[in-house]
Structures are given as structure tokens and as C-alpha cells.
């Protein structure tokens, strides 16, 4: 388990047709089902709720994505807000990743329930979190002010000292 460096995160709210038009310059299609993500070129578009998406990408792409998404352009009927500083991301990888997330979160992360492209809000040690599935585990994001606490909780889980 390790904290990931800063990522570019855009909160996007609006009807699917408006969001699809807004993200079209990125060659990203909208995810087909809620609580899933579509990916392209290191970018992940997560459908996390009714008319609610999160675009996550490497921080090096933040400026270009801001320009491409044109959040101040009223031509698209959806809201785009840069929220990168709000989130702290952790990587939970390896053979015991499912066990660690099962202890930390009530989310059912079995592949049959939370598929290969799973992306959903849940709780992590009682704190609202975003959980993203990867082939070798998960990335999780929490409000950055909780990063130290979440890190300490993860340490307790992996060391067995509760």
C-alpha cells in the first residue's frame, strides 16, 4: 500500500449527452454502466452517480485537459470543476489487495459484483472514498485532509496491529 502522487481530477455533472460532447476531444466514451469506468491514453472516466462523472488522469495532463474540457464554455450543458487538490490517492496492490479492501470498506469487491472496470464511491474506514479496480488491486481516493488517518489505518491492517 502506498500513497500515489497527485493526479488530475475533474468533477463533471450533467446529462450523459452533454458529458459525451464535452469529453469527445479526449476520445473517451462514456462508461456503459454506473459504477464503471472507461479508459483511454492514461485517462479514466468514471461514472459514479446519476449525471455524475469523474475524469482522472496523470497530473502532467491537467493543463491540456483543462483546455480540452473548456469548463468555462457555456455551449455544453454540464459543469466541469477541477478538483485535483481535493483528493489523496492510495494504491492497494498485490495478492492481499482484496482482503485489505474487504477490511477497509463495505463495498463488495468480488469481480462478479465490482468488475474489471469498477469505479464507485464507498466508505474506507468510515470515510467517503472512491474505489477503482485495477488488474492487480485497487486505487482508492479520499479527501486529502484524511490522508494521514487513512495511511495509519492501512498500516494497522497490514501489520495486524489494530
PDB file of C-alpha atoms in Angstrom:
ATOM      1  CA  UNK A   1       0.000   0.000   0.000  1.00  0.00           C
ATOM      2  CA  UNK A   2       1.404   3.347  -0.941  1.00  0.00           C
ATOM      3  CA  UNK A   3       0.219   6.870  -1.424  1.00  0.00           C
ATOM      4  CA  UNK A   4       0.114   7.852  -5.076  1.00  0.00           C
ATOM      5  CA  UNK A   5       1.318  11.257  -6.161  1.00  0.00           C
ATOM      6  CA  UNK A   6      -1.155  13.924  -7.172  1.00  0.00           C
ATOM      7  CA  UNK A   7      -3.493  13.094 -10.061  1.00  0.00           C
ATOM      8  CA  UNK A   8      -5.591  15.380 -12.242  1.00  0.00           C
ATOM      9  CA  UNK A   9      -9.255  15.023 -11.270  1.00  0.00           C
ATOM     10  CA  UNK A  10     -12.211  16.759 -12.887  1.00  0.00           C
ATOM     11  CA  UNK A  11     -15.719  16.539 -11.423  1.00  0.00           C
ATOM     12  CA  UNK A  12     -18.272  16.552 -14.255  1.00  0.00           C
ATOM     13  CA  UNK A  13     -22.039  16.820 -13.731  1.00  0.00           C
ATOM     14  CA  UNK A  14     -24.729  16.878 -16.372  1.00  0.00           C
ATOM     15  CA  UNK A  15     -26.801  14.765 -18.735  1.00  0.00           C
ATOM     16  CA  UNK A  16     -24.948  11.944 -20.480  1.00  0.00           C
ATOM     17  CA  UNK A  17     -25.328  13.550 -23.914  1.00  0.00           C
ATOM     18  CA  UNK A  18     -23.753  16.799 -22.693  1.00  0.00           C
ATOM     19  CA  UNK A  19     -20.926  14.981 -20.925  1.00  0.00           C
ATOM     20  CA  UNK A  20     -20.257  12.882 -24.043  1.00  0.00           C
ATOM     21  CA  UNK A  21     -19.959  16.055 -26.120  1.00  0.00           C
ATOM     22  CA  UNK A  22     -17.703  17.680 -23.515  1.00  0.00           C
ATOM     23  CA  UNK A  23     -15.257  14.736 -23.361  1.00  0.00           C
ATOM     24  CA  UNK A  24     -15.324  13.959 -27.106  1.00  0.00           C
ATOM     25  CA  UNK A  25     -11.973  15.732 -27.763  1.00  0.00           C
ATOM     26  CA  UNK A  26     -10.390  13.165 -25.403  1.00  0.00           C
ATOM     27  CA  UNK A  27     -11.605  10.170 -27.442  1.00  0.00           C
ATOM     28  CA  UNK A  28     -13.195   8.787 -24.284  1.00  0.00           C
ATOM     29  CA  UNK A  29     -16.541   7.056 -24.482  1.00  0.00           C
ATOM     30  CA  UNK A  30     -18.941   7.219 -21.579  1.00  0.00           C
ATOM     31  CA  UNK A  31     -18.956   4.095 -19.405  1.00  0.00           C
ATOM     32  CA  UNK A  32     -21.878   1.817 -20.252  1.00  0.00           C
ATOM     33  CA  UNK A  33     -22.920   1.133 -16.644  1.00  0.00           C
ATOM     34  CA  UNK A  34     -22.925   3.193 -13.472  1.00  0.00           C
ATOM     35  CA  UNK A  35     -20.009   2.447 -11.118  1.00  0.00           C
ATOM     36  CA  UNK A  36     -17.704   1.600 -14.002  1.00  0.00           C
ATOM     37  CA  UNK A  37     -15.009   3.458 -15.909  1.00  0.00           C
ATOM     38  CA  UNK A  38     -13.839   3.787 -19.491  1.00  0.00           C
ATOM     39  CA  UNK A  39     -10.170   4.360 -20.249  1.00  0.00           C
ATOM     40  CA  UNK A  40      -8.014   5.880 -22.964  1.00  0.00           C
ATOM     41  CA  UNK A  41      -4.452   7.186 -23.044  1.00  0.00           C
ATOM     42  CA  UNK A  42      -3.957   7.021 -19.270  1.00  0.00           C
ATOM     43  CA  UNK A  43      -7.259   8.800 -18.644  1.00  0.00           C
ATOM     44  CA  UNK A  44     -10.124   7.196 -16.769  1.00  0.00           C
ATOM     45  CA  UNK A  45     -13.712   8.450 -16.984  1.00  0.00           C
ATOM     46  CA  UNK A  46     -15.683   7.103 -14.013  1.00  0.00           C
ATOM     47  CA  UNK A  47     -19.484   7.102 -13.889  1.00  0.00           C
ATOM     48  CA  UNK A  48     -20.049   7.446 -10.151  1.00  0.00           C
ATOM     49  CA  UNK A  49     -23.685   8.501  -9.874  1.00  0.00           C
ATOM     50  CA  UNK A  50     -26.705   9.874 -11.639  1.00  0.00           C
ATOM     51  CA  UNK A  51     -25.406  12.542 -14.027  1.00  0.00           C
ATOM     52  CA  UNK A  52     -22.041  12.463 -12.214  1.00  0.00           C
ATOM     53  CA  UNK A  53     -18.628  11.538 -13.632  1.00  0.00           C
ATOM     54  CA  UNK A  54     -15.022  11.897 -12.507  1.00  0.00           C
ATOM     55  CA  UNK A  55     -12.209  12.206 -15.030  1.00  0.00           C
ATOM     56  CA  UNK A  56      -8.889  11.019 -13.582  1.00  0.00           C
ATOM     57  CA  UNK A  57      -5.553  11.348 -15.382  1.00  0.00           C
ATOM     58  CA  UNK A  58      -1.840  11.824 -14.706  1.00  0.00           C
ATOM     59  CA  UNK A  59      -1.142  15.271 -13.288  1.00  0.00           C
ATOM     60  CA  UNK A  60       1.048  16.051 -16.299  1.00  0.00           C
ATOM     61  CA  UNK A  61      -2.130  16.119 -18.415  1.00  0.00           C
ATOM     62  CA  UNK A  62      -4.048  18.529 -16.174  1.00  0.00           C
ATOM     63  CA  UNK A  63      -3.383  21.718 -18.150  1.00  0.00           C
ATOM     64  CA  UNK A  64      -4.192  20.172 -21.513  1.00  0.00           C
ATOM     65  CA  UNK A  65      -7.323  18.510 -20.134  1.00  0.00           C
ATOM     66  CA  UNK A  66      -8.462  21.821 -18.659  1.00  0.00           C
ATOM     67  CA  UNK A  67      -8.119  23.388 -22.117  1.00  0.00           C
ATOM     68  CA  UNK A  68      -9.809  20.450 -23.875  1.00  0.00           C
ATOM     69  CA  UNK A  69     -12.720  20.288 -21.442  1.00  0.00           C
ATOM     70  CA  UNK A  70     -13.235  24.067 -21.597  1.00  0.00           C
ATOM     71  CA  UNK A  71     -15.055  24.281 -18.245  1.00  0.00           C
ATOM     72  CA  UNK A  72     -15.990  27.914 -18.824  1.00  0.00           C
ATOM     73  CA  UNK A  73     -17.595  27.234 -22.213  1.00  0.00           C
ATOM     74  CA  UNK A  74     -21.381  27.546 -21.750  1.00  0.00           C
ATOM     75  CA  UNK A  75     -22.072  25.750 -25.055  1.00  0.00           C
ATOM     76  CA  UNK A  76     -22.217  22.427 -23.184  1.00  0.00           C
ATOM     77  CA  UNK A  77     -24.926  21.955 -20.589  1.00  0.00           C
ATOM     78  CA  UNK A  78     -22.722  20.367 -17.941  1.00  0.00           C
ATOM     79  CA  UNK A  79     -20.489  21.562 -15.147  1.00  0.00           C
ATOM     80  CA  UNK A  80     -16.770  20.773 -15.040  1.00  0.00           C
ATOM     81  CA  UNK A  81     -14.741  21.581 -11.933  1.00  0.00           C
ATOM     82  CA  UNK A  82     -11.053  20.869 -11.390  1.00  0.00           C
ATOM     83  CA  UNK A  83     -10.852  19.099  -8.004  1.00  0.00           C
ATOM     84  CA  UNK A  84      -7.361  17.581  -8.085  1.00  0.00           C
ATOM     85  CA  UNK A  85      -6.311  19.142  -4.772  1.00  0.00           C
ATOM     86  CA  UNK A  86      -9.339  17.643  -3.012  1.00  0.00           C
ATOM     87  CA  UNK A  87      -8.171  14.028  -3.348  1.00  0.00           C
ATOM     88  CA  UNK A  88      -5.384  11.878  -1.920  1.00  0.00           C
ATOM     89  CA  UNK A  89      -4.908   8.574  -3.761  1.00  0.00           C
ATOM     90  CA  UNK A  90      -3.582   5.275  -2.445  1.00  0.00           C
ATOM     91  CA  UNK A  91      -2.597   2.172  -4.363  1.00  0.00           C
ATOM     92  CA  UNK A  92      -3.556  -1.181  -2.818  1.00  0.00           C
ATOM     93  CA  UNK A  93      -1.912  -3.871  -4.941  1.00  0.00           C
ATOM     94  CA  UNK A  94      -0.862  -7.483  -4.593  1.00  0.00           C
ATOM     95  CA  UNK A  95      -2.214 -10.852  -3.539  1.00  0.00           C
ATOM     96  CA  UNK A  96      -3.947  -9.492  -0.440  1.00  0.00           C
ATOM     97  CA  UNK A  97      -5.472  -6.380  -2.027  1.00  0.00           C
ATOM     98  CA  UNK A  98      -8.997  -7.836  -1.922  1.00  0.00           C
ATOM     99  CA  UNK A  99      -8.581  -8.736   1.748  1.00  0.00           C
ATOM    100  CA  UNK A 100      -7.307  -5.270   2.649  1.00  0.00           C
ATOM    101  CA  UNK A 101     -10.201  -3.553   0.864  1.00  0.00           C
ATOM    102  CA  UNK A 102     -12.673  -6.010   2.446  1.00  0.00           C
ATOM    103  CA  UNK A 103     -11.439  -4.910   5.886  1.00  0.00           C
ATOM    104  CA  UNK A 104     -11.400  -1.215   4.993  1.00  0.00           C
ATOM    105  CA  UNK A 105     -14.678  -0.931   3.063  1.00  0.00           C
ATOM    106  CA  UNK A 106     -18.188  -2.402   2.977  1.00  0.00           C
ATOM    107  CA  UNK A 107     -18.023  -2.440  -0.851  1.00  0.00           C
ATOM    108  CA  UNK A 108     -18.418  -5.935  -2.308  1.00  0.00           C
ATOM    109  CA  UNK A 109     -15.294  -6.083  -4.483  1.00  0.00           C
ATOM    110  CA  UNK A 110     -15.781  -9.596  -5.822  1.00  0.00           C
ATOM    111  CA  UNK A 111     -15.239  -9.438  -9.588  1.00  0.00           C
ATOM    112  CA  UNK A 112     -18.800 -10.645 -10.160  1.00  0.00           C
ATOM    113  CA  UNK A 113     -20.114  -7.569  -8.304  1.00  0.00           C
ATOM    114  CA  UNK A 114     -17.362  -4.988  -8.906  1.00  0.00           C
ATOM    115  CA  UNK A 115     -15.999  -5.781 -12.360  1.00  0.00           C
ATOM    116  CA  UNK A 116     -12.665  -5.251 -14.068  1.00  0.00           C
ATOM    117  CA  UNK A 117     -13.518  -1.604 -14.748  1.00  0.00           C
ATOM    118  CA  UNK A 118     -15.216  -0.966 -11.383  1.00  0.00           C
ATOM    119  CA  UNK A 119     -15.341   2.603 -10.077  1.00  0.00           C
ATOM    120  CA  UNK A 120     -17.604   3.514  -7.160  1.00  0.00           C
ATOM    121  CA  UNK A 121     -17.964   5.688  -4.110  1.00  0.00           C
ATOM    122  CA  UNK A 122     -17.980   3.774  -0.843  1.00  0.00           C
ATOM    123  CA  UNK A 123     -16.515   4.133   2.643  1.00  0.00           C
ATOM    124  CA  UNK A 124     -12.929   3.475   3.637  1.00  0.00           C
ATOM    125  CA  UNK A 125     -12.509   3.129   7.392  1.00  0.00           C
ATOM    126  CA  UNK A 126     -15.730   5.144   7.731  1.00  0.00           C
ATOM    127  CA  UNK A 127     -14.618   7.957   5.382  1.00  0.00           C
ATOM    128  CA  UNK A 128     -16.222   8.531   1.977  1.00  0.00           C
ATOM    129  CA  UNK A 129     -13.885   7.178  -0.690  1.00  0.00           C
ATOM    130  CA  UNK A 130     -13.626   6.448  -4.379  1.00  0.00           C
ATOM    131  CA  UNK A 131     -12.597   2.855  -5.149  1.00  0.00           C
ATOM    132  CA  UNK A 132     -11.141   1.978  -8.568  1.00  0.00           C
ATOM    133  CA  UNK A 133     -10.333  -1.582  -9.637  1.00  0.00           C
ATOM    134  CA  UNK A 134      -7.030  -2.410 -11.349  1.00  0.00           C
ATOM    135  CA  UNK A 135      -5.862  -5.775 -12.688  1.00  0.00           C
ATOM    136  CA  UNK A 136      -3.570  -6.214  -9.650  1.00  0.00           C
ATOM    137  CA  UNK A 137      -5.642  -4.473  -6.992  1.00  0.00           C
ATOM    138  CA  UNK A 138      -7.226  -1.104  -6.367  1.00  0.00           C
ATOM    139  CA  UNK A 139      -6.658   2.613  -6.248  1.00  0.00           C
ATOM    140  CA  UNK A 140      -8.627   4.450  -3.589  1.00  0.00           C
ATOM    141  CA  UNK A 141      -9.109   8.164  -3.128  1.00  0.00           C
ATOM    142  CA  UNK A 142     -10.198  10.094  -0.064  1.00  0.00           C
ATOM    143  CA  UNK A 143     -10.489  13.753   0.796  1.00  0.00           C
ATOM    144  CA  UNK A 144      -6.888  14.898   1.180  1.00  0.00           C
ATOM    145  CA  UNK A 145      -7.408  16.071   4.772  1.00  0.00           C
ATOM    146  CA  UNK A 146      -7.949  12.400   5.732  1.00  0.00           C
ATOM    147  CA  UNK A 147      -4.793  11.071   4.022  1.00  0.00           C
ATOM    148  CA  UNK A 148      -2.696  10.739   7.203  1.00  0.00           C
ATOM    149  CA  UNK A 149      -5.501   8.971   9.054  1.00  0.00           C
ATOM    150  CA  UNK A 150      -6.203   6.579   6.156  1.00  0.00           C
ATOM    151  CA  UNK A 151      -2.493   5.812   5.849  1.00  0.00           C
ATOM    152  CA  UNK A 152      -2.360   4.964   9.573  1.00  0.00           C
ATOM    153  CA  UNK A 153      -5.427   2.725   9.231  1.00  0.00           C
ATOM    154  CA  UNK A 154      -3.854   0.888   6.301  1.00  0.00           C
ATOM    155  CA  UNK A 155      -0.672   0.423   8.372  1.00  0.00           C
ATOM    156  CA  UNK A 156      -2.728  -1.172  11.157  1.00  0.00           C
ATOM    157  CA  UNK A 157      -4.421  -3.533   8.693  1.00  0.00           C
ATOM    158  CA  UNK A 158      -1.246  -4.742   7.045  1.00  0.00           C
ATOM    159  CA  UNK A 159       0.701  -5.118  10.298  1.00  0.00           C
ATOM    160  CA  UNK A 160      -2.196  -6.695  12.179  1.00  0.00           C
ATOM    161  CA  UNK A 161      -1.908  -4.126  14.989  1.00  0.00           C
ATOM    162  CA  UNK A 162      -5.405  -2.784  15.429  1.00  0.00           C
TER     163      UNK A 162
END
